[in-house]
Tab-separated table of C-alpha atoms in Angstrom:
chain	number	residue	atom	x	y	z
A	1	MET	CA	-20.462	-23.365	-9.698
A	2	PHE	CA	-16.778	-23.754	-10.675
A	3	ALA	CA	-15.462	-23.104	-13.729
A	4	LEU	CA	-12.355	-23.855	-15.910
A	5	ALA	CA	-11.865	-20.205	-16.937
A	6	GLY	CA	-8.161	-21.184	-18.324
A	7	CYS	CA	-8.592	-23.898	-20.688
A	8	ARG	CA	-11.401	-22.811	-21.799
A	9	GLN	CA	-9.130	-19.664	-23.015
A	10	ILE	CA	-6.342	-21.343	-23.415
A	11	PHE	CA	-7.381	-25.030	-25.030
A	12	GLY	CA	-11.374	-23.517	-26.330
A	13	LEU	CA	-11.670	-25.981	-24.422
A	14	GLU	CA	-15.600	-26.198	-21.440
A	15	PRO	CA	-16.034	-27.771	-18.172
A	16	PRO	CA	-18.120	-31.432	-17.920
A	17	ALA	CA	-22.148	-31.230	-17.979
A	18	THR	CA	-23.659	-30.689	-14.974
A	19	GLY	CA	-28.041	-31.418	-13.767
A	20	ASP	CA	-30.133	-32.670	-15.809
A	21	ALA	CA	-27.515	-32.566	-19.096
A	22	ALA	CA	-24.577	-35.047	-17.385
A	23	GLN	CA	-27.951	-37.109	-16.206
A	24	ALA	CA	-29.019	-37.669	-19.942
A	25	ASP	CA	-25.944	-38.807	-20.410
A	26	ALA	CA	-24.292	-40.669	-18.098
A	27	PRO	CA	-24.566	-44.012	-18.232
A	28	ALA	CA	-27.272	-46.380	-17.050
A	29	SER	CA	-25.676	-47.852	-14.342
A	30	CYS	CA	-25.216	-44.227	-12.786
A	31	SER	CA	-29.157	-43.555	-11.724
A	32	ASP	CA	-28.847	-47.655	-9.956
A	33	ASN	CA	-28.321	-46.873	-6.167
A	34	GLN	CA	-25.378	-48.754	-5.820
A	35	LEU	CA	-21.541	-47.645	-6.065
A	36	SER	CA	-21.161	-48.946	-9.673
A	37	PRO	CA	-17.689	-49.156	-10.886
A	38	GLY	CA	-16.184	-45.757	-12.277
A	39	GLU	CA	-17.956	-44.365	-10.070
A	40	THR	CA	-16.580	-42.453	-6.881
A	41	ASP	CA	-19.675	-42.512	-4.712
A	42	VAL	CA	-22.714	-44.642	-5.022
A	43	ASP	CA	-24.223	-42.201	-8.843
A	44	CYS	CA	-21.833	-40.082	-9.302
A	45	GLY	CA	-17.714	-39.144	-9.948
A	46	GLY	CA	-15.936	-40.583	-12.616
A	47	ILE	CA	-18.106	-42.198	-15.453
A	48	CYS	CA	-21.249	-39.616	-13.520
A	49	PRO	CA	-21.372	-35.959	-12.911
A	50	ALA	CA	-20.186	-35.057	-10.055
A	51	CYS	CA	-20.662	-35.320	-6.321
A	52	GLY	CA	-22.092	-33.244	-3.434
A	53	THR	CA	-20.519	-31.950	-0.781
A	54	GLY	CA	-18.693	-34.572	1.175
A	55	ALA	CA	-18.349	-37.881	-1.058
A	56	SER	CA	-16.143	-39.658	-2.257
A	57	CYS	CA	-13.350	-39.025	-4.813
A	58	THR	CA	-10.350	-39.048	-6.462
A	59	GLN	CA	-10.494	-36.123	-8.690
A	60	HIS	CA	-10.993	-32.209	-8.269
A	61	SER	CA	-13.167	-32.510	-11.618
A	62	ASP	CA	-15.253	-35.197	-9.748
A	63	CYS	CA	-16.730	-33.001	-7.143
A	64	LYS	CA	-19.304	-30.097	-8.129
A	65	THR	CA	-17.234	-27.465	-6.437
A	66	GLY	CA	-14.625	-28.234	-7.601
A	67	VAL	CA	-12.106	-29.872	-5.048
A	68	CYS	CA	-11.525	-32.832	-3.849
A	69	ALA	CA	-9.345	-32.313	-0.899
A	70	GLY	CA	-8.152	-35.570	0.250
A	71	THR	CA	-11.202	-39.230	-0.955
A	72	LYS	CA	-13.321	-36.627	-0.143
A	73	CYS	CA	-15.182	-33.297	-2.142
A	74	LEU	CA	-14.786	-30.126	-0.668
A	75	LEU	CA	-17.215	-26.372	-0.200
A	76	ALA	CA	-14.261	-24.099	0.719
A	77	LYS	CA	-14.526	-21.330	3.232
A	78	THR	CA	-11.607	-19.945	0.817
A	79	CYS	CA	-9.387	-19.641	-2.094
A	80	LEU	CA	-6.944	-20.341	0.166
A	81	GLU	CA	-8.553	-23.701	1.824
A	82	ILE	CA	-9.048	-24.633	-2.492
A	83	ARG	CA	-5.306	-24.256	-3.619
A	84	ASN	CA	-4.104	-25.982	0.302
A	85	ALA	CA	-6.343	-28.168	-0.880
A	86	GLY	CA	-5.147	-29.400	-4.395
A	87	GLN	CA	-7.171	-26.788	-7.214
A	88	LEU	CA	-4.276	-24.869	-9.480
A	89	THR	CA	-7.354	-23.544	-11.302
A	90	SER	CA	-8.217	-19.743	-11.584
A	91	GLY	CA	-11.932	-20.185	-11.875
A	92	ILE	CA	-14.555	-19.382	-9.554
A	93	TYR	CA	-16.409	-21.490	-7.067
A	94	PRO	CA	-17.748	-21.724	-4.471
A	95	ILE	CA	-17.912	-21.460	-1.162
A	96	ALA	CA	-18.712	-20.902	2.655
A	97	PRO	CA	-16.807	-18.658	5.240
A	98	ASN	CA	-19.565	-18.483	7.404
A	99	ALA	CA	-22.887	-19.437	7.244
A	100	MET	CA	-23.476	-19.133	3.358
A	101	THR	CA	-22.613	-20.580	0.601
A	102	PHE	CA	-22.195	-17.850	-3.015
A	103	ASP	CA	-19.319	-18.341	-5.400
A	104	ALA	CA	-16.921	-16.486	-5.821
A	105	TYR	CA	-13.120	-16.154	-7.910
A	106	CYS	CA	-10.315	-17.266	-7.697
A	107	ASP	CA	-6.850	-16.465	-8.668
A	108	GLN	CA	-4.550	-19.967	-7.863
A	109	THR	CA	-1.214	-18.335	-9.151
A	110	THR	CA	-0.224	-15.145	-9.034
A	111	GLU	CA	2.081	-14.655	-6.251
A	112	GLY	CA	1.794	-17.818	-4.626
A	113	GLY	CA	-1.768	-18.076	-5.324
A	114	GLY	CA	-4.449	-19.319	-2.985
A	115	TRP	CA	-6.588	-14.803	-3.604
A	116	THR	CA	-10.294	-14.286	-3.013
A	117	LEU	CA	-12.136	-11.428	-5.287
A	118	VAL	CA	-13.889	-9.037	-3.176
A	119	MET	CA	-13.253	-5.723	-4.709
A	120	LYS	CA	-13.194	-4.336	-8.760
A	121	LEU	CA	-11.950	-0.644	-9.278
A	122	SER	CA	-12.048	1.932	-12.265
A	123	SER	CA	-9.938	4.968	-11.976
A	124	ALA	CA	-12.954	6.151	-15.292
A	125	SER	CA	-16.021	5.280	-12.382
A	126	LEU	CA	-17.042	7.399	-9.552
A	127	ALA	CA	-18.729	4.415	-7.257
A	128	LEU	CA	-16.369	3.068	-5.272
A	129	ARG	CA	-14.536	7.353	-4.020
A	130	PHE	CA	-14.023	7.709	-0.566
A	131	ASP	CA	-17.235	8.373	0.626
A	132	ALA	CA	-19.511	5.067	-1.131
A	133	PRO	CA	-21.479	3.309	1.455
A	134	GLN	CA	-20.177	-0.280	0.118
A	135	TRP	CA	-16.226	0.645	1.753
A	136	THR	CA	-17.160	0.690	5.547
A	137	THR	CA	-21.085	-1.432	4.847
A	138	ALA	CA	-21.993	-5.120	3.443
A	139	ALA	CA	-24.198	-2.945	0.828
A	140	THR	CA	-22.553	-4.664	-2.426
A	141	LEU	CA	-21.776	-3.246	-6.575
A	142	PHE	CA	-22.475	-5.703	-9.630
A	143	GLU	CA	-22.274	-8.554	-7.259
A	144	ASP	CA	-22.945	-10.582	-9.885
A	145	ASP	CA	-19.844	-9.811	-11.769
A	146	LEU	CA	-17.530	-12.320	-10.299
A	147	ASP	CA	-14.222	-12.362	-13.381
A	148	PRO	CA	-11.461	-9.472	-12.118
A	149	ASN	CA	-10.826	-7.271	-14.444
A	150	SER	CA	-8.838	-7.892	-17.071
A	151	ALA	CA	-8.812	-4.295	-19.294
A	152	PRO	CA	-7.045	-1.634	-18.103
A	153	GLN	CA	-10.113	0.548	-18.391
A	154	GLY	CA	-12.497	-2.339	-16.280
A	155	ARG	CA	-14.817	-0.923	-13.934
A	156	ASP	CA	-16.341	-0.775	-10.123
A	157	ALA	CA	-17.975	-4.222	-8.539
A	158	LYS	CA	-18.277	-4.637	-4.939
A	159	LEU	CA	-18.620	-8.208	-4.334
A	160	VAL	CA	-19.998	-10.547	-1.238
A	161	ALA	CA	-16.495	-11.860	-1.006
A	162	TYR	CA	-15.690	-8.714	0.657
A	163	ASN	CA	-18.129	-8.998	3.760
A	164	GLU	CA	-17.578	-12.354	4.288
A	165	VAL	CA	-13.882	-13.742	3.531
A	166	ALA	CA	-11.227	-13.289	5.790
A	167	GLY	CA	-7.518	-12.647	5.758
A	168	THR	CA	-4.506	-11.925	7.027
A	169	GLU	CA	-2.432	-10.226	3.795
A	170	MET	CA	-4.339	-8.057	1.262
A	171	ARG	CA	-3.427	-6.960	-2.829
A	172	LEU	CA	-4.570	-4.956	-4.654
A	173	ARG	CA	-3.035	-5.753	-8.589
A	174	TRP	CA	-2.919	-2.584	-11.003
A	175	LEU	CA	-3.660	-3.561	-14.946
A	176	ASP	CA	-2.109	-0.298	-16.073
A	177	PRO	CA	1.137	-0.329	-15.046
A	178	ASP	CA	1.640	-3.552	-14.080
A	179	HIS	CA	2.167	-3.084	-10.457
A	180	SER	CA	0.471	-5.122	-6.837
A	181	PHE	CA	0.477	-3.263	-3.495
A	182	ALA	CA	0.480	-4.570	-0.303
A	183	TYR	CA	-1.498	-4.266	2.907
A	184	THR	CA	-0.850	-7.434	6.238
A	185	PRO	CA	-3.814	-5.951	8.728
A	186	PRO	CA	-3.543	-6.342	12.262
A	187	SER	CA	-4.599	-9.323	12.997
A	188	ALA	CA	-7.593	-11.771	10.503
A	189	THR	CA	-10.336	-10.308	9.408
A	190	THR	CA	-13.013	-8.726	6.156
A	191	ALA	CA	-11.752	-6.658	3.202
A	192	LEU	CA	-14.706	-4.348	4.784
A	193	GLY	CA	-13.106	-4.679	9.009
A	194	VAL	CA	-10.355	-3.498	7.259
A	195	PHE	CA	-12.257	-0.292	5.320
A	196	MET	CA	-14.370	-0.131	9.144
A	197	GLY	CA	-11.334	0.600	11.047
A	198	GLY	CA	-9.109	3.805	11.113
A	199	GLU	CA	-6.484	5.345	9.848
A	200	ASP	CA	-3.620	2.662	9.601
A	201	LEU	CA	-0.066	4.101	8.457
A	202	VAL	CA	2.072	2.142	7.294
A	203	VAL	CA	5.361	3.895	5.603
A	204	GLY	CA	5.681	7.746	6.350
A	205	LYS	CA	5.273	11.001	7.805
A	206	GLU	CA	2.244	13.742	8.487
A	207	THR	CA	4.464	16.309	10.477
A	208	ASP	CA	5.298	20.364	9.019
A	209	GLN	CA	7.697	19.222	7.999
A	210	CYS	CA	10.043	17.993	4.399
A	211	ASN	CA	10.971	14.200	5.598
A	212	GLY	CA	12.826	12.304	3.179
A	213	GLN	CA	12.155	10.319	1.057
A	214	LEU	CA	10.034	8.274	3.336
A	215	LEU	CA	7.763	6.085	0.870
A	216	SER	CA	10.697	4.556	-1.248
A	217	MET	CA	10.978	1.855	2.519
A	218	SER	CA	7.217	0.335	1.420
A	219	PRO	CA	7.733	-3.213	-0.336
A	220	SER	CA	4.863	-1.633	-2.893
A	221	PHE	CA	7.102	1.576	-3.681
A	222	LEU	CA	7.504	1.632	-7.744
A	223	ALA	CA	10.905	3.660	-8.337
A	224	ASN	CA	9.860	3.971	-11.504
A	225	GLY	CA	6.421	4.870	-11.459
A	226	MET	CA	5.994	6.911	-9.173
A	227	ARG	CA	6.698	10.630	-8.499
A	228	HIS	CA	6.447	12.175	-4.214
A	229	ALA	CA	7.531	15.345	-2.710
A	230	THR	CA	8.631	14.750	0.568
A	231	GLY	CA	6.408	16.698	2.512
A	232	HIS	CA	3.577	14.758	4.941
A	233	GLN	CA	3.528	11.503	2.783
A	234	PHE	CA	1.560	8.211	3.165
A	235	TYR	CA	1.101	4.600	2.446
A	236	GLY	CA	-1.606	2.610	3.832
A	237	VAL	CA	-5.624	2.525	4.274
A	238	ASN	CA	-8.036	4.997	6.622
A	239	GLY	CA	-5.717	7.768	5.560
A	240	GLN	CA	-6.832	11.307	5.957
A	241	ASP	CA	-4.608	14.319	6.534
A	242	ASN	CA	-6.077	17.490	7.052
A	243	ALA	CA	-3.737	20.121	7.143
A	244	ASN	CA	-4.182	23.815	6.561
A	245	GLY	CA	-7.559	22.793	8.114
A	246	THR	CA	-8.012	21.004	3.993
A	247	ASN	CA	-8.814	17.184	4.201
A	248	SER	CA	-7.625	14.847	1.621
A	249	HIS	CA	-8.970	11.152	1.799
A	250	MET	CA	-7.459	7.881	1.278
A	251	ARG	CA	-9.154	4.450	1.733
A	252	TRP	CA	-5.250	2.382	0.500
A	253	GLY	CA	-2.406	3.982	-1.433
A	254	PHE	CA	0.118	6.634	-1.133
A	255	GLY	CA	0.032	10.205	-0.957
A	256	SER	CA	2.984	13.827	-1.133
A	257	ASN	CA	2.047	16.953	-0.622
A	258	ASP	CA	5.357	19.850	-1.918
A	259	GLU	CA	4.560	22.158	0.948
A	260	GLN	CA	5.622	21.094	4.434
A	261	THR	CA	1.483	22.946	5.277
A	262	ASN	CA	0.193	21.591	2.232
A	263	PRO	CA	-1.598	18.571	2.524
A	264	TRP	CA	-1.079	15.735	0.940
A	265	LEU	CA	-4.083	14.399	-2.745
A	266	PRO	CA	-4.070	11.489	-3.581
A	267	HIS	CA	-1.361	9.855	-6.117
A	268	GLN	CA	-1.707	6.839	-6.345
A	269	GLY	CA	-4.315	4.827	-4.315
A	270	ALA	CA	-8.414	3.460	-4.410
A	271	GLY	CA	-11.769	4.826	-2.479
A	272	THR	CA	-9.547	8.504	-3.633
A	273	ASP	CA	-12.249	11.832	-2.893
A	274	ASP	CA	-12.470	11.824	-6.359
A	275	THR	CA	-12.781	9.071	-7.762
A	276	SER	CA	-12.316	4.816	-6.964
A	277	LEU	CA	-9.066	4.633	-8.928
A	278	THR	CA	-6.253	7.500	-9.022
A	279	TRP	CA	-2.332	6.853	-10.760
A	280	ASP	CA	-1.580	10.484	-11.423
A	281	SER	CA	2.242	11.284	-9.976
A	282	GLN	CA	3.811	14.293	-8.318
A	283	THR	CA	5.210	17.339	-9.871
A	284	ASP	CA	5.368	20.316	-8.006
A	285	CYS	CA	8.132	19.769	-6.184
A	286	THR	CA	8.486	23.821	-5.182
A	287	GLU	CA	9.337	23.560	-1.150
A	288	CYS	CA	9.877	20.382	-0.470
A	289	SER	CA	11.728	17.943	-2.911
A	290	CYS	CA	10.461	14.810	-4.579
A	291	TYR	CA	11.236	11.429	-6.160
A	292	GLY	CA	11.276	8.444	-8.270
A	293	ASN	CA	9.401	8.191	-11.336
A	294	GLU	CA	6.246	9.994	-13.536
A	295	TYR	CA	4.354	8.379	-15.250
A	296	VAL	CA	0.382	8.603	-15.768
A	297	PRO	CA	-1.706	5.623	-17.287
A	298	SER	CA	-4.168	7.684	-18.914
A	299	GLU	CA	-7.058	5.833	-17.699
A	300	THR	CA	-6.258	2.720	-15.400
A	301	SER	CA	-7.907	-0.666	-13.660
A	302	ALA	CA	-7.280	-2.512	-10.959
A	303	ASN	CA	-8.124	-6.375	-8.557
A	304	MET	CA	-8.658	-6.975	-4.853
A	305	TRP	CA	-7.979	-9.529	-3.077
A	306	ILE	CA	-8.078	-11.127	0.016
A	307	ARG	CA	-5.942	-14.405	1.406
Protein backbone atom coordinates (compact mmCIF):
# COMPACT_ATOMS: atom_id res chain seq x y z
CA MET A 1 0.00 0.00 0.00
CA PHE A 2 1.22 3.49 -0.88
CA ALA A 3 2.69 5.29 2.15
CA LEU A 4 3.24 9.07 2.22
CA ALA A 5 6.50 8.56 4.07
CA GLY A 6 8.01 11.96 3.31
CA CYS A 7 4.84 13.89 4.23
CA ARG A 8 4.42 12.05 7.54
CA GLN A 9 7.96 12.85 8.53
CA ILE A 10 7.83 16.51 7.55
CA PHE A 11 4.29 17.52 8.47
CA GLY A 12 3.30 14.88 11.00
CA LEU A 13 0.46 13.65 8.76
CA GLU A 14 -0.84 10.15 8.12
CA PRO A 15 -2.13 8.93 4.75
CA PRO A 16 -5.92 8.77 4.27
CA ALA A 17 -7.63 5.82 5.90
CA THR A 18 -8.40 2.87 3.63
CA GLY A 19 -10.38 -0.36 3.94
CA ASP A 20 -12.83 -0.74 6.81
CA ALA A 21 -11.68 2.45 8.57
CA ALA A 22 -12.17 4.56 5.44
CA GLN A 23 -15.57 3.02 4.75
CA ALA A 24 -16.74 3.73 8.30
CA ASP A 25 -15.86 7.43 7.88
CA ALA A 26 -17.34 7.72 4.37
CA PRO A 27 -20.69 9.35 3.54
CA ALA A 28 -23.64 7.05 2.91
CA SER A 29 -23.44 7.83 -0.81
CA CYS A 30 -20.16 5.87 -0.95
CA SER A 31 -22.07 2.59 -0.70
CA ASP A 32 -25.12 3.22 -2.89
CA ASN A 33 -23.68 1.70 -6.10
CA GLN A 34 -24.08 5.02 -7.91
CA LEU A 35 -21.71 7.72 -9.16
CA SER A 36 -22.62 10.41 -6.66
CA PRO A 37 -21.36 14.00 -6.34
CA GLY A 38 -17.86 14.14 -4.84
CA GLU A 39 -16.87 10.68 -6.17
CA THR A 40 -14.53 10.05 -9.08
CA ASP A 41 -15.93 6.59 -9.78
CA VAL A 42 -18.82 4.59 -8.37
CA ASP A 43 -18.53 4.66 -4.55
CA CYS A 44 -14.83 5.54 -4.58
CA GLY A 45 -12.40 8.42 -4.99
CA GLY A 46 -12.86 12.02 -3.88
CA ILE A 47 -14.92 12.00 -0.65
CA CYS A 48 -15.04 8.17 -0.68
CA PRO A 49 -12.37 5.54 -0.05
CA ALA A 50 -9.67 5.24 -2.72
CA CYS A 51 -10.44 3.44 -5.98
CA GLY A 52 -8.96 0.27 -7.40
CA THR A 53 -6.86 -0.10 -10.53
CA GLY A 54 -8.58 1.12 -13.70
CA ALA A 55 -11.18 3.27 -11.95
CA SER A 56 -11.62 6.94 -12.81
CA CYS A 57 -9.62 9.50 -10.83
CA THR A 58 -8.62 13.15 -10.80
CA GLN A 59 -5.66 13.03 -8.38
CA HIS A 60 -3.29 10.47 -6.91
CA SER A 61 -5.13 10.26 -3.59
CA ASP A 62 -8.19 8.92 -5.41
CA CYS A 63 -6.33 5.63 -6.02
CA LYS A 64 -5.39 2.74 -3.75
CA THR A 65 -2.12 2.47 -5.68
CA GLY A 66 -1.33 6.15 -5.05
CA VAL A 67 -1.06 6.78 -8.81
CA CYS A 68 -3.60 8.52 -11.05
CA ALA A 69 -2.30 8.40 -14.64
CA GLY A 70 -4.37 10.83 -16.68
CA THR A 71 -7.87 9.89 -15.51
CA LYS A 72 -7.36 6.24 -14.47
CA CYS A 73 -5.88 4.59 -11.37
CA LEU A 74 -2.66 2.86 -12.38
CA LEU A 75 -0.89 -0.25 -11.07
CA ALA A 76 2.54 0.56 -12.47
CA LYS A 77 5.32 -1.78 -13.53
CA THR A 78 8.14 0.33 -12.09
CA CYS A 79 8.84 3.39 -10.00
CA LEU A 80 9.88 5.20 -13.18
CA GLU A 81 6.41 4.62 -14.63
CA ILE A 82 4.94 5.99 -11.40
CA ARG A 83 7.08 9.13 -11.66
CA ASN A 84 6.24 9.58 -15.33
CA ALA A 85 2.58 9.55 -14.29
CA GLY A 86 3.32 12.63 -12.16
CA GLN A 87 3.57 11.01 -8.72
CA LEU A 88 6.66 12.72 -7.26
CA THR A 89 6.37 11.62 -3.62
CA SER A 90 8.95 9.04 -2.52
CA GLY A 91 7.54 6.09 -0.61
CA ILE A 92 6.21 2.55 -0.83
CA TYR A 93 3.96 1.69 -3.79
CA PRO A 94 2.51 -1.53 -5.19
CA ILE A 95 4.07 -2.42 -8.55
CA ALA A 96 3.57 -5.30 -10.97
CA PRO A 97 6.47 -5.59 -13.44
CA ASN A 98 5.41 -9.15 -14.30
CA ALA A 99 2.59 -11.41 -13.10
CA MET A 100 3.40 -10.74 -9.44
CA THR A 101 2.25 -7.65 -7.53
CA PHE A 102 4.42 -6.56 -4.61
CA ASP A 103 5.37 -3.43 -2.67
CA ALA A 104 8.55 -1.51 -3.46
CA TYR A 105 10.16 1.69 -2.26
CA CYS A 106 10.39 4.42 -4.93
CA ASP A 107 12.87 7.30 -4.78
CA GLN A 108 11.15 9.99 -6.84
CA THR A 109 13.54 12.89 -6.18
CA THR A 110 17.22 11.86 -6.21
CA GLU A 111 19.12 12.14 -9.50
CA GLY A 112 15.94 12.55 -11.55
CA GLY A 113 13.79 10.12 -9.54
CA GLY A 114 12.04 6.99 -10.77
CA TRP A 115 14.37 4.64 -8.86
CA THR A 116 13.21 1.29 -7.43
CA LEU A 117 15.06 0.03 -4.34
CA VAL A 118 16.42 -3.50 -4.90
CA MET A 119 19.03 -4.05 -2.19
CA LYS A 120 20.39 -2.57 1.04
CA LEU A 121 23.95 -3.18 2.28
CA SER A 122 25.94 -2.57 5.46
CA SER A 123 29.69 -2.59 6.11
CA ALA A 124 28.94 -4.25 9.47
CA SER A 125 27.56 -7.41 7.83
CA LEU A 126 28.76 -10.51 5.99
CA ALA A 127 25.32 -11.56 4.73
CA LEU A 128 25.77 -10.19 1.19
CA ARG A 129 29.45 -10.90 0.62
CA PHE A 130 30.53 -12.00 -2.87
CA ASP A 131 29.53 -15.65 -2.57
CA ALA A 132 26.12 -15.04 -0.93
CA PRO A 133 23.37 -16.86 -2.89
CA GLN A 134 21.20 -13.72 -3.02
CA TRP A 135 23.42 -12.19 -5.70
CA THR A 136 22.77 -14.89 -8.31
CA THR A 137 19.53 -16.61 -7.25
CA ALA A 138 15.96 -15.55 -6.47
CA ALA A 139 16.62 -15.97 -2.73
CA THR A 140 15.65 -12.84 -0.78
CA LEU A 141 16.81 -11.45 2.57
CA PHE A 142 14.53 -9.42 4.89
CA GLU A 143 12.32 -8.78 1.84
CA ASP A 144 9.69 -7.00 3.97
CA ASP A 145 12.14 -4.32 5.14
CA LEU A 146 11.33 -1.90 2.32
CA ASP A 147 12.56 1.47 3.61
CA PRO A 148 16.06 2.41 2.39
CA ASN A 149 19.03 2.62 4.71
CA SER A 150 19.14 6.13 6.16
CA ALA A 151 22.07 5.91 8.60
CA PRO A 152 25.67 4.69 8.21
CA GLN A 153 25.17 1.54 10.29
CA GLY A 154 22.29 0.36 8.06
CA ARG A 155 21.43 -3.28 7.43
CA ASP A 156 21.47 -5.85 4.63
CA ALA A 157 18.34 -6.76 2.66
CA LYS A 158 17.71 -8.27 -0.78
CA LEU A 159 14.22 -7.34 -2.00
CA VAL A 160 11.80 -8.94 -4.47
CA ALA A 161 12.34 -5.99 -6.82
CA TYR A 162 15.95 -7.17 -7.32
CA ASN A 163 14.57 -10.21 -9.18
CA GLU A 164 11.63 -8.60 -10.97
CA VAL A 165 12.23 -4.96 -11.97
CA ALA A 166 14.15 -4.40 -15.20
CA GLY A 167 15.93 -1.17 -16.08
CA THR A 168 18.72 0.43 -18.06
CA GLU A 169 20.43 2.27 -15.19
CA MET A 170 21.67 1.16 -11.77
CA ARG A 171 22.84 3.26 -8.83
CA LEU A 172 24.67 2.31 -5.63
CA ARG A 173 24.09 5.21 -3.25
CA TRP A 174 26.47 5.38 -0.26
CA LEU A 175 25.52 7.01 3.04
CA ASP A 176 29.10 7.83 4.10
CA PRO A 177 30.47 9.40 2.03
CA ASP A 178 27.33 10.74 0.35
CA HIS A 179 28.17 9.47 -3.12
CA SER A 180 26.73 7.37 -5.96
CA PHE A 181 28.23 4.69 -8.17
CA ALA A 182 26.57 4.41 -11.59
CA TYR A 183 26.35 1.40 -13.89
CA THR A 184 24.61 1.03 -17.25
CA PRO A 185 23.88 -2.58 -18.28
CA PRO A 186 24.39 -3.41 -21.97
CA SER A 187 20.61 -3.87 -22.28
CA ALA A 188 17.55 -3.58 -20.07
CA THR A 189 17.71 -6.22 -17.34
CA THR A 190 17.08 -6.87 -13.67
CA ALA A 191 19.74 -6.58 -10.97
CA LEU A 192 19.61 -10.39 -10.81
CA GLY A 193 20.41 -10.51 -14.52
CA VAL A 194 23.38 -8.17 -14.04
CA PHE A 195 24.99 -10.16 -11.24
CA MET A 196 24.31 -13.53 -12.84
CA GLY A 197 26.38 -12.32 -15.79
CA GLY A 198 30.12 -12.21 -16.32
CA GLU A 199 32.67 -9.57 -15.44
CA ASP A 200 32.08 -6.15 -16.98
CA LEU A 201 35.19 -3.97 -16.71
CA VAL A 202 33.83 -0.47 -17.31
CA VAL A 203 37.05 1.43 -16.54
CA GLY A 204 40.54 0.10 -15.74
CA LYS A 205 43.16 -2.35 -16.90
CA GLU A 206 44.32 -5.63 -15.40
CA THR A 207 47.73 -6.06 -16.99
CA ASP A 208 50.93 -6.62 -15.00
CA GLN A 209 52.29 -3.11 -15.21
CA CYS A 210 51.79 0.37 -13.78
CA ASN A 211 48.82 1.56 -15.80
CA GLY A 212 48.36 5.19 -14.77
CA GLN A 213 45.33 6.91 -13.27
CA LEU A 214 42.68 4.96 -15.15
CA LEU A 215 39.96 4.88 -12.47
CA SER A 216 39.78 8.68 -12.40
CA MET A 217 38.16 8.44 -15.86
CA SER A 218 35.00 7.03 -14.28
CA PRO A 219 32.28 9.56 -13.33
CA SER A 220 31.80 7.45 -10.18
CA PHE A 221 35.38 8.10 -9.01
CA LEU A 222 35.55 10.42 -5.97
CA ALA A 223 38.97 12.11 -5.97
CA ASN A 224 38.67 13.49 -2.43
CA GLY A 225 37.51 10.17 -0.98
CA MET A 226 39.27 7.43 -2.97
CA ARG A 227 42.95 6.61 -3.13
CA HIS A 228 44.06 4.02 -5.67
CA ALA A 229 47.29 2.54 -6.92
CA THR A 230 48.18 2.48 -10.61
CA GLY A 231 48.79 -1.27 -11.05
CA HIS A 232 45.80 -3.53 -11.79
CA GLN A 233 42.70 -1.30 -11.73
CA PHE A 234 39.02 -2.20 -11.93
CA TYR A 235 35.66 -0.46 -11.89
CA GLY A 236 32.60 -2.41 -12.91
CA VAL A 237 30.55 -5.43 -11.87
CA ASN A 238 31.38 -9.06 -11.10
CA GLY A 239 35.07 -8.22 -10.86
CA GLN A 240 37.68 -10.93 -10.46
CA ASP A 241 41.45 -10.48 -10.39
CA ASN A 242 43.48 -13.69 -10.19
CA ALA A 243 46.92 -12.12 -10.56
CA ASN A 244 49.72 -14.13 -9.00
CA GLY A 245 47.34 -17.04 -8.38
CA THR A 246 45.33 -15.27 -5.65
CA ASN A 247 41.71 -14.41 -6.40
CA SER A 248 40.00 -11.16 -5.43
CA HIS A 249 36.29 -10.67 -6.10
CA MET A 250 33.75 -7.87 -5.94
CA ARG A 251 30.18 -7.61 -7.18
CA TRP A 252 30.28 -3.86 -7.90
CA GLY A 253 32.93 -1.25 -7.26
CA PHE A 254 36.53 -0.07 -7.48
CA GLY A 255 39.70 -2.05 -6.87
CA SER A 256 43.42 -1.62 -7.54
CA ASN A 257 46.81 -2.89 -6.42
CA ASP A 258 50.11 -1.30 -5.51
CA GLU A 259 52.37 -3.61 -7.53
CA GLN A 260 52.39 -5.04 -11.02
CA THR A 261 51.76 -8.70 -10.21
CA ASN A 262 49.69 -8.65 -7.00
CA PRO A 263 45.92 -9.07 -7.12
CA TRP A 264 43.84 -5.98 -6.42
CA LEU A 265 42.00 -5.77 -3.16
CA PRO A 266 38.44 -4.33 -3.15
CA HIS A 267 38.60 -0.77 -1.92
CA GLN A 268 35.13 0.68 -2.41
CA GLY A 269 32.39 -1.72 -3.35
CA ALA A 270 29.51 -4.07 -2.67
CA GLY A 271 29.76 -7.83 -2.28
CA THR A 272 33.46 -8.22 -1.56
CA ASP A 273 35.15 -11.45 -0.46
CA ASP A 274 34.99 -10.43 3.19
CA THR A 275 31.99 -8.15 3.75
CA SER A 276 28.72 -6.99 2.23
CA LEU A 277 30.10 -3.47 1.76
CA THR A 278 33.59 -1.98 1.90
CA TRP A 279 35.00 1.54 1.73
CA ASP A 280 38.70 1.54 2.49
CA SER A 281 41.72 2.98 0.71
CA GLN A 282 45.08 2.15 -0.82
CA THR A 283 47.91 2.66 1.67
CA ASP A 284 50.87 0.75 0.16
CA CYS A 285 52.24 2.15 -3.10
CA THR A 286 55.73 0.68 -3.14
CA GLU A 287 55.98 -0.11 -6.85
CA CYS A 288 53.13 1.65 -8.65
CA SER A 289 52.27 5.14 -7.44
CA CYS A 290 48.90 6.16 -5.98
CA TYR A 291 46.45 8.94 -6.78
CA GLY A 292 43.39 10.46 -5.11
CA ASN A 293 42.87 11.12 -1.40
CA GLU A 294 42.21 8.59 1.34
CA TYR A 295 38.91 8.54 3.22
CA VAL A 296 37.85 5.61 5.42
CA PRO A 297 34.55 5.85 7.35
CA SER A 298 34.28 3.83 10.54
CA GLU A 299 31.09 2.28 9.16
CA THR A 300 28.89 2.86 6.16
CA SER A 301 25.82 1.58 4.36
CA ALA A 302 24.37 1.88 0.89
CA ASN A 303 21.20 1.39 -1.14
CA MET A 304 21.06 -0.20 -4.59
CA TRP A 305 18.51 1.15 -7.08
CA ILE A 306 17.38 0.45 -10.64
CA ARG A 307 15.32 2.40 -13.19
